[in-house]
CSV table of C-alpha atoms and ligand atoms in Angstrom, one decimal:
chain,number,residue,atom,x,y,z
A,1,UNK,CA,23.1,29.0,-84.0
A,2,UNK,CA,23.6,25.8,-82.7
A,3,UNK,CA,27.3,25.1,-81.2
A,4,UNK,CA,29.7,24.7,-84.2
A,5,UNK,CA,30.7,20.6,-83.9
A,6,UNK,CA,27.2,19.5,-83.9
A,7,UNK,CA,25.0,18.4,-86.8
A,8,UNK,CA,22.6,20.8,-86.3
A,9,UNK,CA,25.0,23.6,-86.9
A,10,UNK,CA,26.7,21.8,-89.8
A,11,UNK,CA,23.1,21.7,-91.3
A,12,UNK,CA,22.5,24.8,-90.5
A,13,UNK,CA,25.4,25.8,-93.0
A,14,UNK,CA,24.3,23.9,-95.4
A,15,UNK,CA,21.2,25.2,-95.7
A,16,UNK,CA,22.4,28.8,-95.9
A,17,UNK,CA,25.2,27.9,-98.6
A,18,UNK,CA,24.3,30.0,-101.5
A,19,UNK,CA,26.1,27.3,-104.1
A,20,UNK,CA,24.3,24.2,-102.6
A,21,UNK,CA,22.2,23.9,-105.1
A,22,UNK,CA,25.1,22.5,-107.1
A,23,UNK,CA,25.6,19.6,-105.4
A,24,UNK,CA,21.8,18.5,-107.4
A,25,UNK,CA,23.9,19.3,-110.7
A,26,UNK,CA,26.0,16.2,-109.7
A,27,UNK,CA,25.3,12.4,-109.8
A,28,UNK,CA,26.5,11.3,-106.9
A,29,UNK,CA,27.7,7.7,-106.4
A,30,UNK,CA,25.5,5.5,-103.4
A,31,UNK,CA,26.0,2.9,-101.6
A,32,UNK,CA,24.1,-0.4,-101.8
A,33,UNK,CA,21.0,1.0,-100.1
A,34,UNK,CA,20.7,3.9,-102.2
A,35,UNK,CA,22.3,6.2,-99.8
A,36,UNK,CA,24.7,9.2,-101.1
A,37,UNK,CA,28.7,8.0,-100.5
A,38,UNK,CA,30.4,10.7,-98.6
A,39,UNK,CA,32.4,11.7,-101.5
A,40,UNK,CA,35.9,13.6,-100.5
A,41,UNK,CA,38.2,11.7,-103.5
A,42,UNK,CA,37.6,15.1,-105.9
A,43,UNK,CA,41.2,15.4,-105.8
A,44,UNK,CA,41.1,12.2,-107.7
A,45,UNK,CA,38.4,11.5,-110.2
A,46,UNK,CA,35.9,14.1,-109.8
A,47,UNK,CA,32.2,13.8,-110.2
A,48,UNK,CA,30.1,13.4,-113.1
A,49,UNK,CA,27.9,16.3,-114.1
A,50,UNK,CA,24.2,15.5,-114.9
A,51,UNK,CA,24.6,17.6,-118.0
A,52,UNK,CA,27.9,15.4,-119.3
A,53,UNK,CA,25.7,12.8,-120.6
A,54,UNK,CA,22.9,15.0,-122.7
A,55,UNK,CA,26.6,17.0,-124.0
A,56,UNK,CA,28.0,13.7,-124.8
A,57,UNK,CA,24.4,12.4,-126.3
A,58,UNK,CA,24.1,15.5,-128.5
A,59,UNK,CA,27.3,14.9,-130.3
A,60,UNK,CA,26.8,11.5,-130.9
A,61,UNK,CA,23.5,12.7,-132.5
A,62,UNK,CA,25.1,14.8,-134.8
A,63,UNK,CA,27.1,12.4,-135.9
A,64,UNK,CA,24.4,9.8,-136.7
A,65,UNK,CA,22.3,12.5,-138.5
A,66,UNK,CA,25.4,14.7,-140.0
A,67,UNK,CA,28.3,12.3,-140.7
A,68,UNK,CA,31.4,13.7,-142.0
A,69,UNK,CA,29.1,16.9,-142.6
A,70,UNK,CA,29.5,17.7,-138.9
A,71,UNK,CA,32.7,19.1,-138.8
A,72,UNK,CA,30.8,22.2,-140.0
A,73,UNK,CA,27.6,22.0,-139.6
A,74,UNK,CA,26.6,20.0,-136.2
A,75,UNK,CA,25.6,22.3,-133.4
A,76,UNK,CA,28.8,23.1,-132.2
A,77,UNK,CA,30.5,22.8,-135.3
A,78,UNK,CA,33.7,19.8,-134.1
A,79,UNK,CA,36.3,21.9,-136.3
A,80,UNK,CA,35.4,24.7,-133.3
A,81,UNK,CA,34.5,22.3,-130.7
A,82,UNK,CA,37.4,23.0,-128.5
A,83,UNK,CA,37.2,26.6,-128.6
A,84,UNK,CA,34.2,26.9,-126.3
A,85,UNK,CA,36.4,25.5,-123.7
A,86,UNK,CA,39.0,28.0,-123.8
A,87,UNK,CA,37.5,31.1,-122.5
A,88,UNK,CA,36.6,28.6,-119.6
A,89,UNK,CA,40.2,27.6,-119.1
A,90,UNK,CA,41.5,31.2,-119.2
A,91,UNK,CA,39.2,31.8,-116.4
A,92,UNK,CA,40.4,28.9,-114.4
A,93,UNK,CA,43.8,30.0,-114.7
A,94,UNK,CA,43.9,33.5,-114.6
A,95,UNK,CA,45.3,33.5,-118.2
A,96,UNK,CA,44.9,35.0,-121.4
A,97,UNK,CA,42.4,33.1,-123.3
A,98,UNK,CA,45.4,32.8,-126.0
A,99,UNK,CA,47.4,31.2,-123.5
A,100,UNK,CA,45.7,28.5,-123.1
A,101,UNK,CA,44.3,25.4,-125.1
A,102,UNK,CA,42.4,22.0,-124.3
A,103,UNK,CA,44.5,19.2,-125.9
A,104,UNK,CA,45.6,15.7,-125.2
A,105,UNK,CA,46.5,14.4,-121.4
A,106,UNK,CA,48.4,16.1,-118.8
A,107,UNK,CA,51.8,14.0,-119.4
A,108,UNK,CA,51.8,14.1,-123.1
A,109,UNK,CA,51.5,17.8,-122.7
A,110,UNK,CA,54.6,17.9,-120.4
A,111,UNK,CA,56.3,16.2,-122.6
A,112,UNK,CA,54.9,18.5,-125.8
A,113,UNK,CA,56.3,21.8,-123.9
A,114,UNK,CA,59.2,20.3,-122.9
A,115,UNK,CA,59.7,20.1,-126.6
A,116,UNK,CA,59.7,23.5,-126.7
A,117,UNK,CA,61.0,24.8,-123.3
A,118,UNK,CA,63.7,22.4,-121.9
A,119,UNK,CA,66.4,23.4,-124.5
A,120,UNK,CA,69.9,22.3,-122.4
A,121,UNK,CA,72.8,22.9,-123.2
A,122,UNK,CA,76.5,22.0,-122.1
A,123,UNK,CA,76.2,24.6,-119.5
A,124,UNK,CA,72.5,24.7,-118.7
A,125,UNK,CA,71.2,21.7,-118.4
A,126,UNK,CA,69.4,20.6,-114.7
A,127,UNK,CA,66.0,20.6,-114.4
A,128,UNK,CA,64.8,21.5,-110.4
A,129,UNK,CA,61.6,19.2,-109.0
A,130,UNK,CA,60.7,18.4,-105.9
A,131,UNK,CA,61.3,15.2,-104.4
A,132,UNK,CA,58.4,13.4,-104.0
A,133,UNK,CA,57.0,15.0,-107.6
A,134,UNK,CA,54.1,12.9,-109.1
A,135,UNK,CA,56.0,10.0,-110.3
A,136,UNK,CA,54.6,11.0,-114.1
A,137,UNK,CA,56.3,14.1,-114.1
A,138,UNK,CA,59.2,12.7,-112.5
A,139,UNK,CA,59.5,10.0,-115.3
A,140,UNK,CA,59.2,12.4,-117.8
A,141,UNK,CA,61.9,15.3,-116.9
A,142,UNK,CA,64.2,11.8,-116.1
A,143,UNK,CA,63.5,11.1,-119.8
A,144,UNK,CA,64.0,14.2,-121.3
A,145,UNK,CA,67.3,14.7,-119.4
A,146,UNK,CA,68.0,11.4,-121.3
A,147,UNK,CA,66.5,12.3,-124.6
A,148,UNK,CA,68.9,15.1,-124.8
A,149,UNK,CA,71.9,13.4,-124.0
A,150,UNK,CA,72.6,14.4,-120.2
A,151,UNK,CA,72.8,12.3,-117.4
A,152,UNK,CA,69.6,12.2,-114.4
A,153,UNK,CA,72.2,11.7,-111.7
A,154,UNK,CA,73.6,15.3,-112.1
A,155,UNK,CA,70.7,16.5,-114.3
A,156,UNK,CA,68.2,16.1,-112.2
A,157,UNK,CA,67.9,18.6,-108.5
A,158,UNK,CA,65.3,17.1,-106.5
A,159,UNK,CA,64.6,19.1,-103.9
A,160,UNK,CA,63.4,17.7,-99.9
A,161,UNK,CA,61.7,19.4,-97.2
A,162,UNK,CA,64.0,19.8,-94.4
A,163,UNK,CA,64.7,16.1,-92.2
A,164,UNK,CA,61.9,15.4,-90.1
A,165,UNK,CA,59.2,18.0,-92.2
A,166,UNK,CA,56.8,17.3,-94.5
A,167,UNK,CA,56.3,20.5,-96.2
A,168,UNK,CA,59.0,22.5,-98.5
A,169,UNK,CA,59.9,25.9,-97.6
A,170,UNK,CA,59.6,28.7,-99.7
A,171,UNK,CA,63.1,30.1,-98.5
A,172,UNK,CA,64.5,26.3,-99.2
A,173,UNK,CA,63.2,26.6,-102.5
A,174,UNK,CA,64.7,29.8,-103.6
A,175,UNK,CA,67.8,29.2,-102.2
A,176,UNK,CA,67.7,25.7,-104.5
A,177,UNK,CA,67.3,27.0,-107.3
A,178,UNK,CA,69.9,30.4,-107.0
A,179,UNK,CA,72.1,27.4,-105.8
A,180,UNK,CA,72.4,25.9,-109.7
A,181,UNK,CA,72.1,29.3,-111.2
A,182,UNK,CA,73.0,29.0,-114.7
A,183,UNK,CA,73.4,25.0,-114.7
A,184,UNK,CA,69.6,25.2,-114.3
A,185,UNK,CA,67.5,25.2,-117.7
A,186,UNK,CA,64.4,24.1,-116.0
A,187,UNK,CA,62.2,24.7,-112.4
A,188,UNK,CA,58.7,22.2,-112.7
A,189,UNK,CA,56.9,22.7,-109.8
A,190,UNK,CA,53.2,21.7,-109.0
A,191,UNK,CA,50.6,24.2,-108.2
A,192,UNK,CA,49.4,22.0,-105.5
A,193,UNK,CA,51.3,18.7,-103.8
A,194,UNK,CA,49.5,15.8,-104.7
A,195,UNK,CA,50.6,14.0,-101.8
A,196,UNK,CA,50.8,17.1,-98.7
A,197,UNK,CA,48.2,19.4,-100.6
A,198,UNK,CA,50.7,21.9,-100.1
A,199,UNK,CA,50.2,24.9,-102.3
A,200,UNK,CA,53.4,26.9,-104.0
A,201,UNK,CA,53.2,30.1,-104.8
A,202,UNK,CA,53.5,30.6,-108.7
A,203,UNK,CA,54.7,34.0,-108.4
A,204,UNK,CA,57.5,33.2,-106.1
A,205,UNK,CA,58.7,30.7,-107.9
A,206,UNK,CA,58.5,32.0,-110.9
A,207,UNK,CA,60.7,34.9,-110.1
A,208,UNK,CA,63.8,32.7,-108.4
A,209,UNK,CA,63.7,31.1,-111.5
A,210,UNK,CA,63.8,33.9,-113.7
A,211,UNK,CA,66.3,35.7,-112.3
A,212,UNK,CA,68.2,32.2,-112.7
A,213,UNK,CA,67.8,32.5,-116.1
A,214,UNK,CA,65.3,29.3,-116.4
A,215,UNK,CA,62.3,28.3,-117.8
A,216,UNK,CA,59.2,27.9,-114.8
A,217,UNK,CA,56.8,25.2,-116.1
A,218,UNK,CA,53.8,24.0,-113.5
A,219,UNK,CA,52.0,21.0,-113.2
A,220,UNK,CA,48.5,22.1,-111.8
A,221,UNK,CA,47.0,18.9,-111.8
A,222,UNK,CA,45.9,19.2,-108.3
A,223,UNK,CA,45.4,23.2,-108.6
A,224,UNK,CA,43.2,23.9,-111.4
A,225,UNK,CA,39.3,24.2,-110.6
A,226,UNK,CA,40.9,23.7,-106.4
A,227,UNK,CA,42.6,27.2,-106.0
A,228,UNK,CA,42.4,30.5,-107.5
A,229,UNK,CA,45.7,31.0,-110.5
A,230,UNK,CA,47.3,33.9,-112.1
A,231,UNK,CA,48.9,32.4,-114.4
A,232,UNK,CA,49.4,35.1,-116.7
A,233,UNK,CA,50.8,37.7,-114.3
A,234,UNK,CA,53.0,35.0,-112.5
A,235,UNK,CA,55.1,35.5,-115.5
A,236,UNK,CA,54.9,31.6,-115.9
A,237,UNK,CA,56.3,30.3,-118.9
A,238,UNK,CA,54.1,27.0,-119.2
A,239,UNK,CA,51.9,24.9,-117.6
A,240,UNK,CA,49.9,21.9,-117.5
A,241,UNK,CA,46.7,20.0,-116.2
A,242,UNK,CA,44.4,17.7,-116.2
A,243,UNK,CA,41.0,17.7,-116.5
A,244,UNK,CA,39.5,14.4,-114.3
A,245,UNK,CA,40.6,16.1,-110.7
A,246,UNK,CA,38.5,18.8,-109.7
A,247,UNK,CA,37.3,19.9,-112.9
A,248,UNK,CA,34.7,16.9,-113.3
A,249,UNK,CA,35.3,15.9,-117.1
A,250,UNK,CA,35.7,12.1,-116.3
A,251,UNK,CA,38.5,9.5,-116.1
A,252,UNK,CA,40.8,10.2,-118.5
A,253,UNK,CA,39.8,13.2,-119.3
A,254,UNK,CA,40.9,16.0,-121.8
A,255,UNK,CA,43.7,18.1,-120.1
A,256,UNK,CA,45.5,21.6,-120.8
A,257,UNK,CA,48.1,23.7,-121.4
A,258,UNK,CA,49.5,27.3,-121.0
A,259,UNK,CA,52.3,29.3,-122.9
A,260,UNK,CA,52.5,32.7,-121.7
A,261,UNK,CA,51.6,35.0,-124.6
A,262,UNK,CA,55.5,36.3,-124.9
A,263,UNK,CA,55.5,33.2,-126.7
A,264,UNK,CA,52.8,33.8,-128.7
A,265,UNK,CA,54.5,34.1,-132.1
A,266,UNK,CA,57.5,32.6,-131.2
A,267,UNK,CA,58.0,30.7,-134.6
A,268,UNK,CA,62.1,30.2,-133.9
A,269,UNK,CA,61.1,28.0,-130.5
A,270,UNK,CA,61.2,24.5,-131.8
A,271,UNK,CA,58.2,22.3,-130.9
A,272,UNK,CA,56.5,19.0,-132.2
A,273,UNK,CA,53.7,20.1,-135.0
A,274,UNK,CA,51.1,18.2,-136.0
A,275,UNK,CA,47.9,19.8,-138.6
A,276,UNK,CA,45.7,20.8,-135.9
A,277,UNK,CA,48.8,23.6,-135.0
A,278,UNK,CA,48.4,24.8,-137.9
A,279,UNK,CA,46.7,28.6,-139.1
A,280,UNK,CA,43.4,27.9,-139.2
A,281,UNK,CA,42.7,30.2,-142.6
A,282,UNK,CA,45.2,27.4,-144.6
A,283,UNK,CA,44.8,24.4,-142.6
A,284,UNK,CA,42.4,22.9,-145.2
A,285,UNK,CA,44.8,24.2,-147.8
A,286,UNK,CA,46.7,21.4,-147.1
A,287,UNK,CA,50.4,23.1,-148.0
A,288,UNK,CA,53.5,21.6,-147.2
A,289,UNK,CA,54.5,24.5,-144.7
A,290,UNK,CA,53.8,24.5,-140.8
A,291,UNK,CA,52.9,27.7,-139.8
A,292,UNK,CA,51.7,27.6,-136.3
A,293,UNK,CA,48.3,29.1,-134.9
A,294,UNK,CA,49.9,32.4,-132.9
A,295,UNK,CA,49.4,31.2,-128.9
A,296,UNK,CA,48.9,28.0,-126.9
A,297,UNK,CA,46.7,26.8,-130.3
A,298,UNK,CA,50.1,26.5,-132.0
A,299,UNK,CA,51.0,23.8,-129.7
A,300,UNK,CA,47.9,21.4,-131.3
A,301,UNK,CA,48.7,18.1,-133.3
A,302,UNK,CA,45.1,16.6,-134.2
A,303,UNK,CA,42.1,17.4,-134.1
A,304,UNK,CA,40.2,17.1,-130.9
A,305,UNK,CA,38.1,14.2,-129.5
A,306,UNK,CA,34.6,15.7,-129.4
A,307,UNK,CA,33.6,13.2,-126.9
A,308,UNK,CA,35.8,13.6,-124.4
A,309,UNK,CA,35.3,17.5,-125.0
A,310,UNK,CA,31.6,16.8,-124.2
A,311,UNK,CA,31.7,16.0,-120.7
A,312,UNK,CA,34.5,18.7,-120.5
A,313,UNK,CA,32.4,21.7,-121.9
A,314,UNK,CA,29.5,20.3,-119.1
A,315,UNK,CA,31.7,20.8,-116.1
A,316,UNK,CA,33.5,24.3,-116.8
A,317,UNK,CA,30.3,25.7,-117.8
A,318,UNK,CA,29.1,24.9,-114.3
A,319,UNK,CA,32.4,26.3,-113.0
A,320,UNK,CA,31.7,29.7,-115.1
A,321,UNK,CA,28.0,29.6,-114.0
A,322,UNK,CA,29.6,29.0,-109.5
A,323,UNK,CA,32.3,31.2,-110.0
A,324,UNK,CA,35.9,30.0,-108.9
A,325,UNK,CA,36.5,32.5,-106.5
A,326,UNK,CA,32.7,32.1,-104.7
A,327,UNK,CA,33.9,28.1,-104.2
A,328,UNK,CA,37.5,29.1,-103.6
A,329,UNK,CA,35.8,31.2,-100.4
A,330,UNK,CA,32.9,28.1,-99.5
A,331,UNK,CA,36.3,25.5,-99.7
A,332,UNK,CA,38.3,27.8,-97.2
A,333,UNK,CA,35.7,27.7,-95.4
A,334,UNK,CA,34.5,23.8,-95.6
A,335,UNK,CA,38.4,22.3,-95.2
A,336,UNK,CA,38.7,25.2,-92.7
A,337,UNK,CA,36.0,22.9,-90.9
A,338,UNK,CA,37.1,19.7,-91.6
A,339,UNK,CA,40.5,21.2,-89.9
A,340,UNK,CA,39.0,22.7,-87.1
A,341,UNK,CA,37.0,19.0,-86.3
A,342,UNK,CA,40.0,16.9,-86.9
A,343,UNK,CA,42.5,19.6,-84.7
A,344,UNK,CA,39.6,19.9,-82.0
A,345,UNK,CA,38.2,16.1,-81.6
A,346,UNK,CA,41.3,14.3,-82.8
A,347,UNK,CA,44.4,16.2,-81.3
A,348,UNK,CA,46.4,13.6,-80.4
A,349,UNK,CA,45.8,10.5,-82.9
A,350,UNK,CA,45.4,12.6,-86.0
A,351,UNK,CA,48.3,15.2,-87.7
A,352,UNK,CA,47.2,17.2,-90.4
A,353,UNK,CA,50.1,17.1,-92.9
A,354,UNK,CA,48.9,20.0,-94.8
A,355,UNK,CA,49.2,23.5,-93.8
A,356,UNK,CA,47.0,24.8,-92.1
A,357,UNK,CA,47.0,28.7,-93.2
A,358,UNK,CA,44.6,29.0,-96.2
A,359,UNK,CA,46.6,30.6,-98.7
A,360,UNK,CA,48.8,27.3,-98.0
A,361,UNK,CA,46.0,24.8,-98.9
A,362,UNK,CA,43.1,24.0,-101.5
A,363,UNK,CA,40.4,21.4,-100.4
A,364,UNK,CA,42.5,18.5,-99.5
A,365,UNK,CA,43.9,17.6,-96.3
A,366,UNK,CA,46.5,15.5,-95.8
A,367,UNK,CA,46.0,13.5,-92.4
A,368,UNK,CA,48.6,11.2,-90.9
A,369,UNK,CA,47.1,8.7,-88.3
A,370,UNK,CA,49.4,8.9,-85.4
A,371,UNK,CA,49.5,5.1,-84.7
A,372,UNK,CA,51.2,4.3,-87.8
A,373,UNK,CA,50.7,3.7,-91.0
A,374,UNK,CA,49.4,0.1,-90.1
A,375,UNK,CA,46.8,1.5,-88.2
A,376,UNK,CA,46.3,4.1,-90.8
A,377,UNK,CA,45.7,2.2,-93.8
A,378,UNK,CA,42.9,0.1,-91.9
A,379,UNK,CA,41.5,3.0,-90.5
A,380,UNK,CA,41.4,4.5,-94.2
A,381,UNK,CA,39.8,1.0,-95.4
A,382,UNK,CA,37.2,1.3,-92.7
A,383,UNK,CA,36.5,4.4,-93.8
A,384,UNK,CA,35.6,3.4,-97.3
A,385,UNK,CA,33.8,0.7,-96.1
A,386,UNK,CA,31.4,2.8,-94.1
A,387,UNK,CA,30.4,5.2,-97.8
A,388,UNK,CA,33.5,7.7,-97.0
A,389,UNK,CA,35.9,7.7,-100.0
A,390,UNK,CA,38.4,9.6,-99.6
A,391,UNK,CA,42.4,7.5,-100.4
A,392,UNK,CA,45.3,6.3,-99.4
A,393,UNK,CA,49.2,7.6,-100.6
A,394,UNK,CA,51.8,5.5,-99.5
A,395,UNK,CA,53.8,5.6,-97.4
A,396,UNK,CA,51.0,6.8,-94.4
A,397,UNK,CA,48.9,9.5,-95.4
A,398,UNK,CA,45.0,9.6,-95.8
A,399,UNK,CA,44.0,12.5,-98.1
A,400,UNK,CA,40.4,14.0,-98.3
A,401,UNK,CA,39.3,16.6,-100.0
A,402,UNK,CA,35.7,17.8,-99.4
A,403,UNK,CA,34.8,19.7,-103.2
A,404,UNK,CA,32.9,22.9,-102.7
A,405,UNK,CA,30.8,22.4,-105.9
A,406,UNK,CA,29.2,19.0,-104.5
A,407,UNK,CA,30.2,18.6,-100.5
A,408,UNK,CA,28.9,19.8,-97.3
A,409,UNK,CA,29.3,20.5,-94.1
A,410,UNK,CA,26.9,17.9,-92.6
A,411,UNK,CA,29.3,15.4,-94.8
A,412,UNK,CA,32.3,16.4,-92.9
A,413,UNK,CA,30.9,16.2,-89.8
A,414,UNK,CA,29.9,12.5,-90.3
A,415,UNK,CA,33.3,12.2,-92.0
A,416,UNK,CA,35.2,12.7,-89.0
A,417,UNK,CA,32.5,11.0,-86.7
A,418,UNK,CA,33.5,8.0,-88.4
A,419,UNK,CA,37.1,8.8,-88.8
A,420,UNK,CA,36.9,9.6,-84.7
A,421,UNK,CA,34.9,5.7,-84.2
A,422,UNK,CA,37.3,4.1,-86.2
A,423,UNK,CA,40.6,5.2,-84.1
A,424,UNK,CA,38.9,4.5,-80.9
A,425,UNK,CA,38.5,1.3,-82.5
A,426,UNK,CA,41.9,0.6,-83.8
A,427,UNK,CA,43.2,1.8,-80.3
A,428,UNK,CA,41.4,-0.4,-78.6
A,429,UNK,CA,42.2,-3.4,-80.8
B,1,PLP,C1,50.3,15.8,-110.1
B,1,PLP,C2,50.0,14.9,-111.2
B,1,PLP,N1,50.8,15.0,-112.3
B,1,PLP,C3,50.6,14.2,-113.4
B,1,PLP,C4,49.7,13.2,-113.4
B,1,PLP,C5,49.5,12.3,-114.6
B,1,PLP,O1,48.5,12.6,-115.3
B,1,PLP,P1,48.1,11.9,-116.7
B,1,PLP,O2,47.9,10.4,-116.5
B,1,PLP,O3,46.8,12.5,-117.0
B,1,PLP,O4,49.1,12.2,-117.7
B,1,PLP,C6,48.8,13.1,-112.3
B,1,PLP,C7,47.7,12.1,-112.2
B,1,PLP,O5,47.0,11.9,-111.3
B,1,PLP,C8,49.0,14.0,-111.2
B,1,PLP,O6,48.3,13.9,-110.1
């Protein structure tokens, strides 16, 4: 074999990845010439799968030929549409397919089990984050805490990496959250940092806030379809995520939920209802009475959009058909090389933000350009100017996340080729 930072070897990878033959399951966006982008922004808006379009193309089919009749009799019948996505979903995250369903968007779903799970009280009342939390989520808790009566200033625990860190430790964490004991009604925590890439571990987590005597909710926006989840053994009491990141079903796409099944046929936990929460056997009974589906289902209000199911359905089969834990082992191995390039031919002007352990990280990498975040943010623009999309999060970090189901290694070679040609630029500016 060739030596490990040249093309050839990179190559050479490729060509003996058993799931490159993915990347042809993928339309993949070119530049002006025609020429594939280096595409690293999964972490973002994933790709589109080939199949999307025929998924999306049959259903609007059925509904020229079928009409209203399509409910029941199309294909996929739409009244069961969303149910082929659930086994899929269970998969994903290591759950019970009852656990999970494939509803809405990711922050209307927060806001849906907060419904259900954030339940203060004079005594219990503060909901644990982490500072720096996706703004969304961040808006929402604040709101709830609101909604309910309570003030942010003392509701709210957002909790910092140490001064001068990036990343939070676990110890930090659990002494956080034994700190507010039995003020604390909630912990939301991400699966995966959207900003560092920094993975939490579920289980952990979970526990500290158990033994608290709080609900643990999870945003796995950045987790699902990345790393490999257990969702259902973590002990986890819900959880949410999107479906446009790594799982490929398009901007906006449909998102999820989890409710651990001790839930399951809790029919005292309040929640919002809406018809499509409803038993399925009466639903079209149309009675007066909610009586919720036992599981995740029960969490439902209407009934699903079929086309944005479509594209949905496309990706996790291809998911089901690579295996998350095969592309969990290829994106160890692929960020493992991006990490190896950028520590080896970059030391000095380059930090990697992320940690570096993989058990700490999924595909992304967090890189902070050493010059500043002046010199960072043009370095970054160059970057997409040459075909390599990756982005930019304020205040100074690039983030790139090489996707095992579509990337390379001969990509993230060229990657940090160009990322190596445009700091000897800026440094000679
Ligand atoms: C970590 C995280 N949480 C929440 C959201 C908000 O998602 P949505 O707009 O789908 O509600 C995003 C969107 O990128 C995200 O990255």
């Amino acid at each position: 074999m060739s030596e490990w930072f040249t093309l050839a070897y990179a190559e050479e990878r490729d060509r003996a990845d058993p799931l490159g033959a993915f990347r042809d399951e993928f339309h993949l966006p070119t530049d002006a010439s025609g020429r594939p982008l280096i595409y690293f922004a999964g972490h973002s808006l994933g790709l589109e799968p080939k199949s999307a379009a025929r998924l999306i193309r049959e259903e609007l089919e059925e509904w020229s030929r079928r009409g209203v009749l399509g409910h029941e009799t199309a294909r996929r019948p739409w009244v069961r549409y969303h149910e082929q996505l659930t086994a899929y979903a269970a998969e994903l995250t290591g759950a019970e397919p009852h656990e999970v369903v494939n509803m809405n968007s990711l922050t209307v779903n927060l806001h849906l089990l907060m419904v259900s799970f954030y339940r203060p009280t004079q005594k219990r009342w503060r909901i644990l984050i982490e500072h720096g939390a996706f703004p969304s989520d961040r808006y929402a808790v604040e709101s709830q805490i609101r909604f309910h009566g309570f003030d942010p200033a003392d509701g709210l625990i957002e909790l910092a990496p140490r001064p001068g860190e990036d990343l939070l430790r676990a110890e930090d964490i659990a002494a956080a959250i034994e700190r507010a004991g039995d003020t604390l009604a909630l912990v939301l925590f991400p699966g995966v940092q959207y900003r560092t890439g920094q993975v939490f571990d579920l289980d952990v987590i979970t526990a500290a806030t158990h033994r608290a005597g709080a609900v643990a909710g999870f945003d796995l926006a950045h987790a699902i379809g990345n790393v490999e989840l257990g969702l259902h053994a973590s002990g986890a009491d819900f959880a949410v995520w999107c479906g446009y990141k790594y799982l490929n079903a398009g901007p906006g796409a449909l998102a999820g939920a989890f409710v651990h099944e001790r839930y399951a046929d809790s029919l005292e936990l309040p929640r919002f209802a809406g018809w499509w929460g409803h038993d399925k056997a009466t639903r079209f009974l149309m009675g007066p009475e909610f009586r919720p589906i036992p599981g995740a289902e029960g969490w439902q209000l209407s009934n699903p959009p079929i086309f944005a199911a479509a594209p949905l359905l496309a990706s996790l089969e291809i998911f089901h058909r690579a295996r998350l834990e095969r592309l969990r082992a290829k994106s160890i191995e692929l960020t493992g090389y991006l990490a190896r390039l950028v520590q080896t031919l970059l030391a000095g002007s380059v930090k990697i933000v992320t940690p570096l352990e993989p058990a700490g990280r999924g595909s992304q990498l967090s890189l902070r350009v050493l010059a500043g975040p002046t010199a960072g943010r043009r370095i970054f623009q160059a970057l997409e100017a040459a075909g390599a999309i990756c982005d930019w999060r304020e205040p100074d970090l690039i983030r790139v996340a090489p996707a095992p189901l579509y990337n390379g290694y001969a990509e993230v070679l060229r990657f940090v080729d160009l990322l190596d040609r445009f700091l000897t630029e800026a440094a000679s500016a």
